[in-house]
Amino acid sequence: MAPELISSLSLWQEPFMQRALIGGVISGILGGWVGSIAVLRQLSFFAEALGQASLLGISLALLLGLSPPVLLWPFALGFAWLLRELLKRSSLSADALLSLMCSGALALSVVLLSSLPGARLSLQQLLFGDILGIAWVDLLPLALLLVVTLAYGVISRRAQILISIDPVLARSRGVAVETHRMILLGLLALVVAASIKAVGVLLISGFVVIPACVARLLSRSFNVYVLLAAGIGAFSAVLGLFGSAVFNQPSGPMVVLVQALLFVMALLAGRWVAQTTTAASVDRAR
Amino acid sequence: MTAPLLEVNDLCIARAGQEVVSGVSFALQSGSDTAVIGPNGAGKSTLVQALVGLLPHHGGTIRLLGHTLPRSGRLPRAIRDQVAYLPQKLLIDGRFPLSVSEFVRLGCSPRCHHREAVSAALERLQVSHLRRRLLSELSGGELQRVLLAFCTVHPRKLLVFDEPRTGLDPQAAVQLQELLQQLRLQEGLTILQITHDLSMVRRSSDWVLCLNRALCCQGPPEHTLSREELERLYGRDYVLYEHSHHH
């Protein structure tokens, strides 16, 4: 066995690796579930904007001398609410407005971070994640968020599907569309804020969106789609973390790279299945 | 004579501060097929959305299945379960991960036996063979049948459709209308549909509401689809166009 592999296997016995593994799996499940609904609602770019806004939240926390997680969760919720209100009231198209907010938040946070002595050192960790630095105390809110998110996912399954198909149809069946929209955006904001530690600001939207895209290529039912997206999120977190330890690379890019590879594999598998099915039906027709 | 299933009196509806529908009064008898016709922007969709509790009304009354609807427009649960509404242009996103049977099941009330009800609804609408297909893989005609199965998987009294035949070829449109008539007769359903297909209205509807922000006229097709009434509703150009197409 290669020495790198042996040393990486022994790493799993270290408490920091075990914490990272638990954090990665929880973040992966959360990202997979919330991403599966966000993709159906075409909210992918919203996740990107929330990710970049989180950097602003962290910068503000550092500026105020607070611990970043203390300010990050309420900041992400507030930013999601602000985005929603602006989208409702502005005459600008959603993509233009989100792009504007993304760039504005990123520019302001870089200026703020540059003015803080010593903060530049941690910029790479903020941008690309530092899952190995996760503490036991970070895992508790993450686990609570998982319980709340999964419970809401089960309760609101029918509402999520109907709203994704057509909000008017959903309302006619008694679904409180606006309430569910607000809860979903709130959860998306919290999941993004909670997963920043694992994958960083720049890759968070991919981390949330890619598992859903993979699952969408492979699913023919809603339940399978959601479970597969959550499973892919968790699986890629484990594999990415393993790759990070073996190749001594930052955790965020490795996790997202695994997700991207899974997407390519799913795409090729989907094409192969489609070609095989077409060939078989042509043969039957002859 | 039994009380009407739906009774509307002097109804006024505003959207964004502007009155869109005013002074509309009519009644739907149980088991009837009523068409709402009128030019674009006449307030047809607004009217039917208010009737099914999707929009508030600021004047008049709506009495549905013996209950007077609140002006806020929210239907009580007991009424909502007896009414199905299909909005205009339901576009299902490509590869939306939802099978036909999963979708139809969403139309069930919490009390109904899902599996049996879904199978019966798919059978009734002749789409049992599509149960495993994705919604996004259906043709326009197939999708409309599946939507009808969604609407009728739970026993309803009133079906409200906003242009159900949009995008269908003539054959699929006729087949859909035949299915609707079959459902109406077998299940005793009352149908209210917005349509621009006047030949279909002539053939199948037994009451027509001619709307252009207010009701221009109402009655059986032989009266409301006369040249004079259509001219009043759509203007002289439209009637000349239709006349030249028929000859």
Tab-separated table of C-alpha atoms in Angstrom, chain A residues 1-261:
chain	number	residue	atom	x	y	z
A	1	MET	CA	0.000	0.000	0.000
A	2	ALA	CA	1.296	3.474	-0.835
A	3	PRO	CA	2.736	5.320	2.179
A	4	GLU	CA	0.422	8.324	1.522
A	5	LEU	CA	-2.601	6.037	1.709
A	6	ILE	CA	-1.440	4.366	4.936
A	7	SER	CA	-0.807	7.701	6.589
A	8	SER	CA	-4.187	9.017	5.370
A	9	LEU	CA	-5.953	5.918	6.767
A	10	SER	CA	-4.340	6.419	10.157
A	11	LEU	CA	-5.503	10.027	10.004
A	12	TRP	CA	-9.115	8.852	10.376
A	13	GLN	CA	-8.344	7.895	13.968
A	14	GLU	CA	-7.593	11.514	14.773
A	15	PRO	CA	-10.472	13.400	16.469
A	16	PHE	CA	-10.153	16.367	14.057
A	17	MET	CA	-10.666	13.989	11.107
A	18	GLN	CA	-13.682	12.363	12.771
A	19	ARG	CA	-15.211	15.784	13.426
A	20	ALA	CA	-14.537	16.776	9.826
A	21	LEU	CA	-16.148	13.568	8.605
A	22	ILE	CA	-19.302	14.084	10.685
A	23	GLY	CA	-19.477	17.760	9.674
A	24	GLY	CA	-18.948	16.884	6.016
A	25	VAL	CA	-21.646	14.205	6.000
A	26	ILE	CA	-24.189	16.483	7.726
A	27	SER	CA	-23.345	19.409	5.405
A	28	GLY	CA	-23.579	17.064	2.414
A	29	ILE	CA	-27.038	15.797	3.381
A	30	LEU	CA	-28.237	19.344	4.095
A	31	GLY	CA	-26.811	20.711	0.850
A	32	GLY	CA	-28.249	17.790	-1.130
A	33	TRP	CA	-31.766	18.193	0.231
A	34	VAL	CA	-31.999	21.973	0.061
A	35	GLY	CA	-30.262	21.956	-3.330
A	36	SER	CA	-32.724	19.415	-4.741
A	37	ILE	CA	-35.615	21.796	-4.041
A	38	ALA	CA	-33.644	24.940	-4.962
A	39	VAL	CA	-32.793	23.485	-8.392
A	40	LEU	CA	-36.470	22.702	-9.085
A	41	ARG	CA	-37.341	26.303	-8.153
A	42	GLN	CA	-34.472	27.714	-10.252
A	43	LEU	CA	-32.806	29.204	-7.172
A	44	SER	CA	-29.254	28.057	-7.994
A	45	PHE	CA	-27.958	31.580	-8.500
A	46	PHE	CA	-29.620	32.569	-5.237
A	47	ALA	CA	-27.332	30.066	-3.461
A	48	GLU	CA	-24.323	31.682	-5.184
A	49	ALA	CA	-25.392	35.141	-3.982
A	50	LEU	CA	-25.919	33.855	-0.441
A	51	GLY	CA	-22.463	32.243	-0.476
A	52	GLN	CA	-20.722	35.460	-1.461
A	53	ALA	CA	-22.808	37.437	1.019
A	54	SER	CA	-21.625	35.051	3.745
A	55	LEU	CA	-18.093	36.344	3.191
A	56	LEU	CA	-19.451	39.811	3.979
A	57	GLY	CA	-21.046	38.406	7.143
A	58	ILE	CA	-17.702	36.898	8.195
A	59	SER	CA	-15.859	40.153	7.427
A	60	LEU	CA	-18.343	42.152	9.487
A	61	ALA	CA	-18.006	39.695	12.379
A	62	LEU	CA	-14.203	40.013	12.302
A	63	LEU	CA	-14.501	43.808	12.108
A	64	LEU	CA	-16.784	43.851	15.144
A	65	GLY	CA	-14.542	41.431	17.025
A	66	LEU	CA	-17.202	38.703	17.092
A	67	SER	CA	-16.841	34.997	16.393
A	68	PRO	CA	-17.907	34.576	12.698
A	69	PRO	CA	-20.523	31.816	13.296
A	70	VAL	CA	-22.343	34.053	15.824
A	71	LEU	CA	-23.042	36.679	13.180
A	72	LEU	CA	-23.037	34.489	10.058
A	73	TRP	CA	-26.356	32.656	10.543
A	74	PRO	CA	-28.491	35.740	11.322
A	75	PHE	CA	-26.635	37.687	8.611
A	76	ALA	CA	-27.404	34.993	5.993
A	77	LEU	CA	-31.070	34.967	7.018
A	78	GLY	CA	-31.244	38.772	6.816
A	79	PHE	CA	-29.510	38.820	3.426
A	80	ALA	CA	-31.921	36.159	2.064
A	81	TRP	CA	-34.863	38.275	3.224
A	82	LEU	CA	-33.338	41.409	1.650
A	83	LEU	CA	-32.781	39.598	-1.674
A	84	ARG	CA	-36.351	38.307	-1.689
A	85	GLU	CA	-37.795	41.760	-1.027
A	86	LEU	CA	-35.589	43.351	-3.705
A	87	LEU	CA	-36.593	40.661	-6.230
A	88	LYS	CA	-40.260	41.290	-5.445
A	89	ARG	CA	-40.056	45.073	-5.718
A	90	SER	CA	-37.338	45.720	-8.329
A	91	SER	CA	-38.020	46.106	-12.022
A	92	LEU	CA	-34.595	44.540	-12.751
A	93	SER	CA	-34.506	40.924	-13.888
A	94	ALA	CA	-33.596	38.362	-11.197
A	95	ASP	CA	-30.227	37.414	-12.740
A	96	ALA	CA	-29.128	41.052	-13.065
A	97	LEU	CA	-30.143	41.858	-9.496
A	98	LEU	CA	-28.471	38.738	-8.057
A	99	SER	CA	-25.293	39.453	-10.032
A	100	LEU	CA	-25.272	43.006	-8.694
A	101	MET	CA	-25.750	41.864	-5.092
A	102	CYS	CA	-23.136	39.094	-5.484
A	103	SER	CA	-20.463	41.421	-6.810
A	104	GLY	CA	-21.321	44.180	-4.340
A	105	ALA	CA	-21.124	41.831	-1.339
A	106	LEU	CA	-17.855	40.258	-2.556
A	107	ALA	CA	-16.221	43.628	-3.261
A	108	LEU	CA	-17.206	45.044	0.129
A	109	SER	CA	-16.040	41.976	2.025
A	110	VAL	CA	-12.622	41.949	0.285
A	111	VAL	CA	-12.170	45.655	1.145
A	112	LEU	CA	-13.172	44.981	4.764
A	113	LEU	CA	-10.897	41.937	5.054
A	114	SER	CA	-7.970	43.853	3.533
A	115	SER	CA	-8.319	46.527	6.205
A	116	LEU	CA	-8.111	43.945	9.009
A	117	PRO	CA	-4.562	43.168	10.177
A	118	GLY	CA	-3.690	39.472	9.766
A	119	ALA	CA	-6.995	38.578	8.143
A	120	ARG	CA	-5.461	37.935	4.713
A	121	LEU	CA	-3.897	34.796	6.065
A	122	SER	CA	-7.299	33.185	6.473
A	123	LEU	CA	-8.658	34.336	3.088
A	124	GLN	CA	-7.853	31.002	1.402
A	125	GLN	CA	-9.706	29.113	4.153
A	126	LEU	CA	-12.717	31.394	3.730
A	127	LEU	CA	-12.730	31.060	-0.030
A	128	PHE	CA	-12.093	27.302	-0.276
A	129	GLY	CA	-13.150	25.881	3.080
A	130	ASP	CA	-11.383	24.456	6.087
A	131	ILE	CA	-13.385	21.455	7.171
A	132	LEU	CA	-10.472	20.101	9.218
A	133	GLY	CA	-10.816	23.097	11.513
A	134	ILE	CA	-14.366	22.146	12.523
A	135	ALA	CA	-14.860	21.870	16.320
A	136	TRP	CA	-17.300	19.739	18.342
A	137	VAL	CA	-19.128	22.932	19.226
A	138	ASP	CA	-19.678	23.615	15.488
A	139	LEU	CA	-21.352	20.229	15.049
A	140	LEU	CA	-24.239	20.840	17.449
A	141	PRO	CA	-25.979	23.645	15.459
A	142	LEU	CA	-25.269	21.679	12.285
A	143	ALA	CA	-27.012	18.594	13.719
A	144	LEU	CA	-29.954	20.704	14.913
A	145	LEU	CA	-30.266	22.251	11.462
A	146	LEU	CA	-30.252	18.748	9.954
A	147	VAL	CA	-33.113	17.599	12.197
A	148	VAL	CA	-35.195	20.728	11.474
A	149	THR	CA	-34.509	20.580	7.719
A	150	LEU	CA	-35.326	16.885	7.353
A	151	ALA	CA	-38.505	17.214	9.449
A	152	TYR	CA	-39.615	20.168	7.327
A	153	GLY	CA	-38.729	18.213	4.169
A	154	VAL	CA	-41.001	15.331	5.169
A	155	ILE	CA	-43.880	17.574	6.295
A	156	SER	CA	-43.752	19.874	3.265
A	157	ARG	CA	-43.122	17.249	0.538
A	158	ARG	CA	-46.490	17.739	-1.209
A	159	ALA	CA	-46.251	21.529	-0.951
A	160	GLN	CA	-42.692	21.591	-2.359
A	161	ILE	CA	-43.679	19.526	-5.403
A	162	LEU	CA	-46.831	21.505	-6.163
A	163	ILE	CA	-45.091	24.895	-5.786
A	164	SER	CA	-42.280	23.697	-8.059
A	165	ILE	CA	-44.814	22.651	-10.726
A	166	ASP	CA	-46.983	25.764	-10.569
A	167	PRO	CA	-47.528	28.156	-7.622
A	168	VAL	CA	-51.121	28.927	-8.689
A	169	LEU	CA	-51.986	25.223	-8.848
A	170	ALA	CA	-50.396	24.833	-5.396
A	171	ARG	CA	-52.476	27.684	-3.954
A	172	SER	CA	-55.656	26.200	-5.401
A	173	ARG	CA	-54.890	23.015	-3.423
A	174	GLY	CA	-54.571	25.003	-0.202
A	175	VAL	CA	-50.761	25.288	-0.068
A	176	ALA	CA	-49.481	28.403	1.747
A	177	VAL	CA	-47.090	29.244	-1.098
A	178	GLU	CA	-45.519	32.419	0.340
A	179	THR	CA	-44.894	30.827	3.747
A	180	HIS	CA	-43.183	27.797	2.194
A	181	ARG	CA	-41.122	30.041	-0.090
A	182	MET	CA	-39.882	32.052	2.882
A	183	ILE	CA	-39.070	28.935	4.920
A	184	LEU	CA	-37.148	27.410	1.998
A	185	LEU	CA	-35.118	30.590	1.450
A	186	GLY	CA	-34.405	30.740	5.186
A	187	LEU	CA	-33.227	27.123	5.199
A	188	LEU	CA	-31.157	27.700	2.061
A	189	ALA	CA	-29.489	30.686	3.765
A	190	LEU	CA	-28.779	28.679	6.931
A	191	VAL	CA	-27.456	25.664	5.017
A	192	VAL	CA	-25.164	27.908	2.969
A	193	ALA	CA	-23.933	29.655	6.140
A	194	ALA	CA	-23.415	26.315	7.904
A	195	SER	CA	-21.553	24.743	4.962
A	196	ILE	CA	-19.156	27.635	4.365
A	197	LYS	CA	-16.742	26.052	6.841
A	198	ALA	CA	-16.666	22.848	4.791
A	199	VAL	CA	-16.384	24.132	1.228
A	200	GLY	CA	-15.767	27.861	1.393
A	201	VAL	CA	-17.473	30.848	-0.152
A	202	LEU	CA	-16.509	30.315	-3.787
A	203	LEU	CA	-17.663	26.708	-4.079
A	204	ILE	CA	-20.782	26.746	-1.926
A	205	SER	CA	-23.270	27.092	-4.786
A	206	GLY	CA	-21.701	24.116	-6.588
A	207	PHE	CA	-21.779	22.125	-3.345
A	208	VAL	CA	-25.538	22.762	-3.049
A	209	VAL	CA	-26.489	22.524	-6.722
A	210	ILE	CA	-24.351	19.706	-8.214
A	211	PRO	CA	-25.763	16.771	-6.147
A	212	ALA	CA	-29.272	17.795	-7.252
A	213	CYS	CA	-28.144	17.960	-10.895
A	214	VAL	CA	-26.626	14.460	-10.646
A	215	ALA	CA	-29.757	13.097	-8.965
A	216	ARG	CA	-31.970	14.717	-11.587
A	217	LEU	CA	-30.166	12.855	-14.352
A	218	LEU	CA	-30.722	9.524	-12.601
A	219	SER	CA	-34.187	9.814	-11.002
A	220	ARG	CA	-37.645	8.970	-12.254
A	221	SER	CA	-39.462	9.788	-9.040
A	222	PHE	CA	-39.398	12.670	-6.581
A	223	ASN	CA	-38.532	10.561	-3.518
A	224	VAL	CA	-35.595	8.934	-5.291
A	225	TYR	CA	-34.444	12.360	-6.515
A	226	VAL	CA	-34.373	13.945	-3.055
A	227	LEU	CA	-32.814	10.929	-1.316
A	228	LEU	CA	-30.217	10.525	-4.058
A	229	ALA	CA	-29.281	14.226	-3.904
A	230	ALA	CA	-28.812	14.015	-0.108
A	231	GLY	CA	-26.861	10.731	-0.477
A	232	ILE	CA	-24.593	12.147	-3.189
A	233	GLY	CA	-23.976	15.209	-1.000
A	234	ALA	CA	-22.866	13.007	1.911
A	235	PHE	CA	-20.893	10.534	-0.249
A	236	SER	CA	-18.962	13.271	-2.050
A	237	ALA	CA	-18.144	14.917	1.291
A	238	VAL	CA	-16.599	11.652	2.564
A	239	LEU	CA	-14.730	10.947	-0.673
A	240	GLY	CA	-13.617	14.578	-0.995
A	241	LEU	CA	-12.307	14.597	2.550
A	242	PHE	CA	-10.432	11.354	1.889
A	243	GLY	CA	-8.953	12.859	-1.285
A	244	SER	CA	-8.051	15.976	0.627
A	245	ALA	CA	-6.099	13.899	3.175
A	246	VAL	CA	-4.382	11.713	0.539
A	247	PHE	CA	-3.393	14.517	-1.833
A	248	ASN	CA	-2.917	17.179	0.831
A	249	GLN	CA	-5.355	19.562	-0.877
A	250	PRO	CA	-7.967	21.927	0.602
A	251	SER	CA	-11.197	20.096	1.454
A	252	GLY	CA	-13.731	22.328	-0.404
A	253	PRO	CA	-12.285	21.928	-3.915
A	254	MET	CA	-11.848	18.176	-3.401
A	255	VAL	CA	-15.491	17.702	-2.342
A	256	VAL	CA	-16.818	19.761	-5.254
A	257	LEU	CA	-14.426	18.016	-7.658
A	258	VAL	CA	-15.870	14.644	-6.596
A	259	GLN	CA	-19.382	16.033	-7.197
A	260	ALA	CA	-18.394	17.315	-10.640
A	261	LEU	CA	-16.900	13.910	-11.538
